[in-house]
């Protein structure tokens, strides 16, 4: 997937420029601008891990694999694959063929939605946390140093809500996937 | 119009138009949930959980717009 290789490098530079004189940045820095030595790496110890898309992608993949595992272990492999590939004709005549066509298309959409779950899980968490960081960045550029404090509290609350949402969505998807849809 | 100006215009339009729908949706979800709690206050725990779930779904659309805007801005 191309989105995995996305690295928010320019953002880190912008943040560095803004908080260059701040004390809470943990930097192992070389005075020269050479990138050859390993001393020129910067480490942000106080950045949220989920503000990197790779972390949220990993979490989302674990979640979706768990959903598929729950579905297979409770439905069985046959019913599980029938949910996605259902080409059987139940009625005779033109309407039966028509309904089978609709059913197979719905199955393909269902298969696609399993992959969209990964994307939506990953982007939801990443977007919320990263947007919070950008918000704190903008506020810290607008106000004095203590002015960001209420927004830090807001971001803690947003993180709490997003953790709850991630858990609840995984639970809801599991409970949807283990119910038998076939008649 | 230069390419850079078009880029900035696109970022602004994406965030403006892309958050319009989710904002309306979240407002509607919140108002309906409050109506439901007002009508049946005992079910407020259940309604609150479902409301937060529905808000997360609506919010995801806005977050997609945000991610696209961030990619246009920073990558």
PDB file of C-alpha atoms in Angstrom, chain A:
ATOM      1  CA  UNK A   1       0.000   0.000   0.000  1.00  0.00           C
ATOM      2  CA  UNK A   2       1.452   3.386  -0.890  1.00  0.00           C
ATOM      3  CA  UNK A   3       0.002   5.106   2.135  1.00  0.00           C
ATOM      4  CA  UNK A   4       2.242   3.125   4.470  1.00  0.00           C
ATOM      5  CA  UNK A   5       5.360   4.700   3.052  1.00  0.00           C
ATOM      6  CA  UNK A   6       4.091   8.186   3.914  1.00  0.00           C
ATOM      7  CA  UNK A   7       6.467   9.840   6.357  1.00  0.00           C
ATOM      8  CA  UNK A   8       5.479  13.187   7.878  1.00  0.00           C
ATOM      9  CA  UNK A   9       8.995  14.545   7.518  1.00  0.00           C
ATOM     10  CA  UNK A  10       8.172  18.175   6.623  1.00  0.00           C
ATOM     11  CA  UNK A  11       5.803  18.447   9.596  1.00  0.00           C
ATOM     12  CA  UNK A  12       8.592  17.438  11.956  1.00  0.00           C
ATOM     13  CA  UNK A  13      10.718  20.198  10.465  1.00  0.00           C
ATOM     14  CA  UNK A  14       7.959  22.755  10.950  1.00  0.00           C
ATOM     15  CA  UNK A  15       7.469  21.700  14.564  1.00  0.00           C
ATOM     16  CA  UNK A  16      11.204  21.885  15.138  1.00  0.00           C
ATOM     17  CA  UNK A  17      11.314  25.408  13.763  1.00  0.00           C
ATOM     18  CA  UNK A  18       8.491  26.553  16.013  1.00  0.00           C
ATOM     19  CA  UNK A  19       9.677  24.958  19.245  1.00  0.00           C
ATOM     20  CA  UNK A  20      13.353  25.430  18.553  1.00  0.00           C
ATOM     21  CA  UNK A  21      13.916  27.256  21.830  1.00  0.00           C
ATOM     22  CA  UNK A  22      11.648  25.099  23.916  1.00  0.00           C
ATOM     23  CA  UNK A  23      13.079  22.842  26.556  1.00  0.00           C
ATOM     24  CA  UNK A  24      10.814  19.832  26.169  1.00  0.00           C
ATOM     25  CA  UNK A  25      12.324  18.813  22.845  1.00  0.00           C
ATOM     26  CA  UNK A  26      14.735  15.968  23.261  1.00  0.00           C
ATOM     27  CA  UNK A  27      17.288  16.337  20.531  1.00  0.00           C
ATOM     28  CA  UNK A  28      20.500  14.516  19.934  1.00  0.00           C
ATOM     29  CA  UNK A  29      21.939  16.996  17.518  1.00  0.00           C
ATOM     30  CA  UNK A  30      25.171  17.536  15.709  1.00  0.00           C
ATOM     31  CA  UNK A  31      26.329  21.121  15.284  1.00  0.00           C
ATOM     32  CA  UNK A  32      27.227  20.468  11.674  1.00  0.00           C
ATOM     33  CA  UNK A  33      24.523  19.969   9.115  1.00  0.00           C
ATOM     34  CA  UNK A  34      25.837  16.657   7.940  1.00  0.00           C
ATOM     35  CA  UNK A  35      23.434  13.759   7.772  1.00  0.00           C
ATOM     36  CA  UNK A  36      26.167  11.170   7.591  1.00  0.00           C
ATOM     37  CA  UNK A  37      26.630  10.615  11.301  1.00  0.00           C
ATOM     38  CA  UNK A  38      23.983   9.028  13.481  1.00  0.00           C
ATOM     39  CA  UNK A  39      24.182  11.928  15.928  1.00  0.00           C
ATOM     40  CA  UNK A  40      22.144  14.178  13.658  1.00  0.00           C
ATOM     41  CA  UNK A  41      18.935  12.208  14.286  1.00  0.00           C
ATOM     42  CA  UNK A  42      16.140  13.940  16.157  1.00  0.00           C
ATOM     43  CA  UNK A  43      13.877  12.060  18.525  1.00  0.00           C
ATOM     44  CA  UNK A  44      10.548  13.420  19.727  1.00  0.00           C
ATOM     45  CA  UNK A  45       9.917  11.699  23.013  1.00  0.00           C
ATOM     46  CA  UNK A  46       6.669  13.563  23.690  1.00  0.00           C
ATOM     47  CA  UNK A  47       5.021  12.897  20.332  1.00  0.00           C
ATOM     48  CA  UNK A  48       2.054  10.575  20.413  1.00  0.00           C
ATOM     49  CA  UNK A  49       2.880   7.243  18.732  1.00  0.00           C
ATOM     50  CA  UNK A  50      -0.488   7.261  16.967  1.00  0.00           C
ATOM     51  CA  UNK A  51       0.341  10.535  15.216  1.00  0.00           C
ATOM     52  CA  UNK A  52       2.340   8.336  12.835  1.00  0.00           C
ATOM     53  CA  UNK A  53       0.278   6.592  10.174  1.00  0.00           C
ATOM     54  CA  UNK A  54       2.324   3.391  10.433  1.00  0.00           C
ATOM     55  CA  UNK A  55       1.289   2.792  14.041  1.00  0.00           C
ATOM     56  CA  UNK A  56      -2.407   3.265  13.365  1.00  0.00           C
ATOM     57  CA  UNK A  57      -2.152   1.059  10.277  1.00  0.00           C
ATOM     58  CA  UNK A  58      -0.627  -1.710  12.388  1.00  0.00           C
ATOM     59  CA  UNK A  59      -3.378  -1.336  15.000  1.00  0.00           C
ATOM     60  CA  UNK A  60      -6.063  -1.354  12.310  1.00  0.00           C
ATOM     61  CA  UNK A  61      -4.639  -4.469  10.641  1.00  0.00           C
ATOM     62  CA  UNK A  62      -4.530  -6.284  14.004  1.00  0.00           C
ATOM     63  CA  UNK A  63      -8.142  -5.238  14.635  1.00  0.00           C
ATOM     64  CA  UNK A  64      -9.400  -6.371  11.219  1.00  0.00           C
ATOM     65  CA  UNK A  65      -7.536  -9.688  11.467  1.00  0.00           C
ATOM     66  CA  UNK A  66      -9.219 -10.212  14.856  1.00  0.00           C
ATOM     67  CA  UNK A  67     -12.615  -9.507  13.260  1.00  0.00           C
ATOM     68  CA  UNK A  68     -11.970 -12.038  10.475  1.00  0.00           C
ATOM     69  CA  UNK A  69     -10.718 -14.621  12.988  1.00  0.00           C
ATOM     70  CA  UNK A  70     -13.861 -14.224  15.101  1.00  0.00           C
ATOM     71  CA  UNK A  71     -16.034 -14.558  12.004  1.00  0.00           C
ATOM     72  CA  UNK A  72     -14.270 -17.704  10.763  1.00  0.00           C
ATOM     73  CA  UNK A  73     -14.177 -19.377  14.173  1.00  0.00           C
ATOM     74  CA  UNK A  74     -17.873 -18.834  14.824  1.00  0.00           C
ATOM     75  CA  UNK A  75     -19.337 -19.268  11.326  1.00  0.00           C
ATOM     76  CA  UNK A  76     -16.950 -21.815   9.854  1.00  0.00           C
ATOM     77  CA  UNK A  77     -14.898 -21.323   6.717  1.00  0.00           C
ATOM     78  CA  UNK A  78     -17.729 -22.291   4.356  1.00  0.00           C
ATOM     79  CA  UNK A  79     -20.304 -19.795   5.609  1.00  0.00           C
ATOM     80  CA  UNK A  80     -17.556 -17.186   5.873  1.00  0.00           C
ATOM     81  CA  UNK A  81     -16.610 -17.468   2.209  1.00  0.00           C
ATOM     82  CA  UNK A  82     -20.279 -17.695   1.228  1.00  0.00           C
ATOM     83  CA  UNK A  83     -20.717 -14.215   2.662  1.00  0.00           C
ATOM     84  CA  UNK A  84     -18.363 -12.817   0.026  1.00  0.00           C
ATOM     85  CA  UNK A  85     -18.783 -15.190  -2.932  1.00  0.00           C
ATOM     86  CA  UNK A  86     -22.432 -16.045  -3.322  1.00  0.00           C
ATOM     87  CA  UNK A  87     -23.309 -16.946  -6.921  1.00  0.00           C
ATOM     88  CA  UNK A  88     -26.131 -19.418  -6.248  1.00  0.00           C
ATOM     89  CA  UNK A  89     -29.420 -19.044  -8.124  1.00  0.00           C
ATOM     90  CA  UNK A  90     -32.310 -19.556  -5.711  1.00  0.00           C
ATOM     91  CA  UNK A  91     -35.264 -18.868  -8.016  1.00  0.00           C
ATOM     92  CA  UNK A  92     -36.011 -19.983 -11.539  1.00  0.00           C
ATOM     93  CA  UNK A  93     -36.344 -17.611 -14.454  1.00  0.00           C
ATOM     94  CA  UNK A  94     -35.003 -14.174 -15.223  1.00  0.00           C
ATOM     95  CA  UNK A  95     -35.656 -12.810 -11.739  1.00  0.00           C
ATOM     96  CA  UNK A  96     -33.554 -15.578 -10.173  1.00  0.00           C
ATOM     97  CA  UNK A  97     -30.584 -14.699 -12.381  1.00  0.00           C
ATOM     98  CA  UNK A  98     -31.122 -11.008 -11.622  1.00  0.00           C
ATOM     99  CA  UNK A  99     -31.206 -11.618  -7.863  1.00  0.00           C
ATOM    100  CA  UNK A 100     -28.106 -13.821  -8.056  1.00  0.00           C
ATOM    101  CA  UNK A 101     -26.315 -11.019  -9.910  1.00  0.00           C
ATOM    102  CA  UNK A 102     -27.273  -8.525  -7.216  1.00  0.00           C
ATOM    103  CA  UNK A 103     -26.226 -11.003  -4.510  1.00  0.00           C
ATOM    104  CA  UNK A 104     -22.803 -11.576  -6.034  1.00  0.00           C
ATOM    105  CA  UNK A 105     -22.270  -7.826  -6.414  1.00  0.00           C
ATOM    106  CA  UNK A 106     -23.244  -7.279  -2.778  1.00  0.00           C
ATOM    107  CA  UNK A 107     -20.761  -9.976  -1.808  1.00  0.00           C
ATOM    108  CA  UNK A 108     -17.975  -8.204  -3.684  1.00  0.00           C
ATOM    109  CA  UNK A 109     -18.911  -4.945  -1.972  1.00  0.00           C
ATOM    110  CA  UNK A 110     -18.795  -6.789   1.363  1.00  0.00           C
ATOM    111  CA  UNK A 111     -15.303  -8.050   0.515  1.00  0.00           C
ATOM    112  CA  UNK A 112     -14.235  -4.519  -0.392  1.00  0.00           C
ATOM    113  CA  UNK A 113     -15.627  -3.158   2.866  1.00  0.00           C
ATOM    114  CA  UNK A 114     -13.333  -5.461   4.849  1.00  0.00           C
ATOM    115  CA  UNK A 115     -10.362  -3.645   3.307  1.00  0.00           C
ATOM    116  CA  UNK A 116     -12.010  -0.255   3.733  1.00  0.00           C
ATOM    117  CA  UNK A 117     -12.295  -1.051   7.449  1.00  0.00           C
ATOM    118  CA  UNK A 118      -8.497  -1.041   7.695  1.00  0.00           C
ATOM    119  CA  UNK A 119      -8.302   2.334   5.961  1.00  0.00           C
ATOM    120  CA  UNK A 120     -11.068   3.932   8.013  1.00  0.00           C
ATOM    121  CA  UNK A 121      -9.706   2.589  11.315  1.00  0.00           C
ATOM    122  CA  UNK A 122      -6.198   3.827  10.514  1.00  0.00           C
ATOM    123  CA  UNK A 123      -7.173   7.225   9.130  1.00  0.00           C
ATOM    124  CA  UNK A 124      -9.688   7.950  11.895  1.00  0.00           C
ATOM    125  CA  UNK A 125      -7.172   7.496  14.694  1.00  0.00           C
ATOM    126  CA  UNK A 126      -4.255   9.064  12.801  1.00  0.00           C
ATOM    127  CA  UNK A 127      -6.309  12.019  11.623  1.00  0.00           C
ATOM    128  CA  UNK A 128      -7.679  12.812  15.062  1.00  0.00           C
ATOM    129  CA  UNK A 129      -4.364  12.665  16.875  1.00  0.00           C
ATOM    130  CA  UNK A 130      -2.421  14.389  14.102  1.00  0.00           C
ATOM    131  CA  UNK A 131      -5.052  17.122  13.792  1.00  0.00           C
ATOM    132  CA  UNK A 132      -4.704  17.644  17.522  1.00  0.00           C
ATOM    133  CA  UNK A 133      -0.969  18.095  17.115  1.00  0.00           C
ATOM    134  CA  UNK A 134      -1.468  20.589  14.311  1.00  0.00           C
ATOM    135  CA  UNK A 135      -4.018  22.420  16.460  1.00  0.00           C
ATOM    136  CA  UNK A 136      -1.565  22.639  19.369  1.00  0.00           C
ATOM    137  CA  UNK A 137       1.110  23.830  16.920  1.00  0.00           C
ATOM    138  CA  UNK A 138      -1.124  26.587  15.588  1.00  0.00           C
ATOM    139  CA  UNK A 139      -2.260  27.645  19.064  1.00  0.00           C
ATOM    140  CA  UNK A 140       1.326  27.706  20.323  1.00  0.00           C
ATOM    141  CA  UNK A 141       2.223  29.961  17.402  1.00  0.00           C
ATOM    142  CA  UNK A 142      -0.700  32.265  18.220  1.00  0.00           C
ATOM    143  CA  UNK A 143      -0.426  32.520  21.998  1.00  0.00           C
ATOM    144  CA  UNK A 144       2.158  32.403  24.743  1.00  0.00           C
ATOM    145  CA  UNK A 145       3.453  29.112  26.097  1.00  0.00           C
ATOM    146  CA  UNK A 146       0.780  28.456  28.740  1.00  0.00           C
ATOM    147  CA  UNK A 147      -1.992  29.174  26.260  1.00  0.00           C
ATOM    148  CA  UNK A 148      -1.680  25.693  24.816  1.00  0.00           C
ATOM    149  CA  UNK A 149      -2.488  24.074  28.166  1.00  0.00           C
ATOM    150  CA  UNK A 150      -6.306  23.893  27.793  1.00  0.00           C
ATOM    151  CA  UNK A 151      -5.838  22.493  24.290  1.00  0.00           C
ATOM    152  CA  UNK A 152      -3.505  19.822  25.657  1.00  0.00           C
ATOM    153  CA  UNK A 153      -6.318  18.877  28.028  1.00  0.00           C
ATOM    154  CA  UNK A 154      -8.728  18.834  25.093  1.00  0.00           C
ATOM    155  CA  UNK A 155      -6.384  16.535  23.180  1.00  0.00           C
ATOM    156  CA  UNK A 156      -6.179  14.141  26.145  1.00  0.00           C
ATOM    157  CA  UNK A 157      -9.986  14.032  26.102  1.00  0.00           C
ATOM    158  CA  UNK A 158     -10.024  13.482  22.320  1.00  0.00           C
ATOM    159  CA  UNK A 159      -7.527  10.640  22.729  1.00  0.00           C
ATOM    160  CA  UNK A 160      -9.769   9.067  25.379  1.00  0.00           C
ATOM    161  CA  UNK A 161     -12.796   9.314  23.081  1.00  0.00           C
ATOM    162  CA  UNK A 162     -10.869   7.903  20.129  1.00  0.00           C
ATOM    163  CA  UNK A 163      -9.608   4.961  22.170  1.00  0.00           C
ATOM    164  CA  UNK A 164     -13.197   4.260  23.203  1.00  0.00           C
ATOM    165  CA  UNK A 165     -14.358   4.593  19.597  1.00  0.00           C
ATOM    166  CA  UNK A 166     -11.660   2.236  18.301  1.00  0.00           C
ATOM    167  CA  UNK A 167     -12.578  -0.403  20.878  1.00  0.00           C
ATOM    168  CA  UNK A 168     -16.323  -0.044  20.390  1.00  0.00           C
ATOM    169  CA  UNK A 169     -16.061  -0.150  16.597  1.00  0.00           C
ATOM    170  CA  UNK A 170     -13.976  -3.323  16.774  1.00  0.00           C
ATOM    171  CA  UNK A 171     -16.562  -4.873  19.105  1.00  0.00           C
ATOM    172  CA  UNK A 172     -19.469  -3.823  16.876  1.00  0.00           C
ATOM    173  CA  UNK A 173     -17.766  -5.159  13.748  1.00  0.00           C
ATOM    174  CA  UNK A 174     -17.031  -8.457  15.535  1.00  0.00           C
ATOM    175  CA  UNK A 175     -20.633  -8.777  16.678  1.00  0.00           C
ATOM    176  CA  UNK A 176     -21.863  -8.011  13.145  1.00  0.00           C
ATOM    177  CA  UNK A 177     -19.458 -10.445  11.546  1.00  0.00           C
ATOM    178  CA  UNK A 178     -20.291 -13.412  13.798  1.00  0.00           C
ATOM    179  CA  UNK A 179     -24.025 -13.233  13.054  1.00  0.00           C
ATOM    180  CA  UNK A 180     -25.220 -15.523  10.315  1.00  0.00           C
ATOM    181  CA  UNK A 181     -26.789 -13.609   7.425  1.00  0.00           C
ATOM    182  CA  UNK A 182     -27.806 -16.562   5.270  1.00  0.00           C
ATOM    183  CA  UNK A 183     -31.432 -17.651   5.448  1.00  0.00           C
TER     184      UNK A 183
END
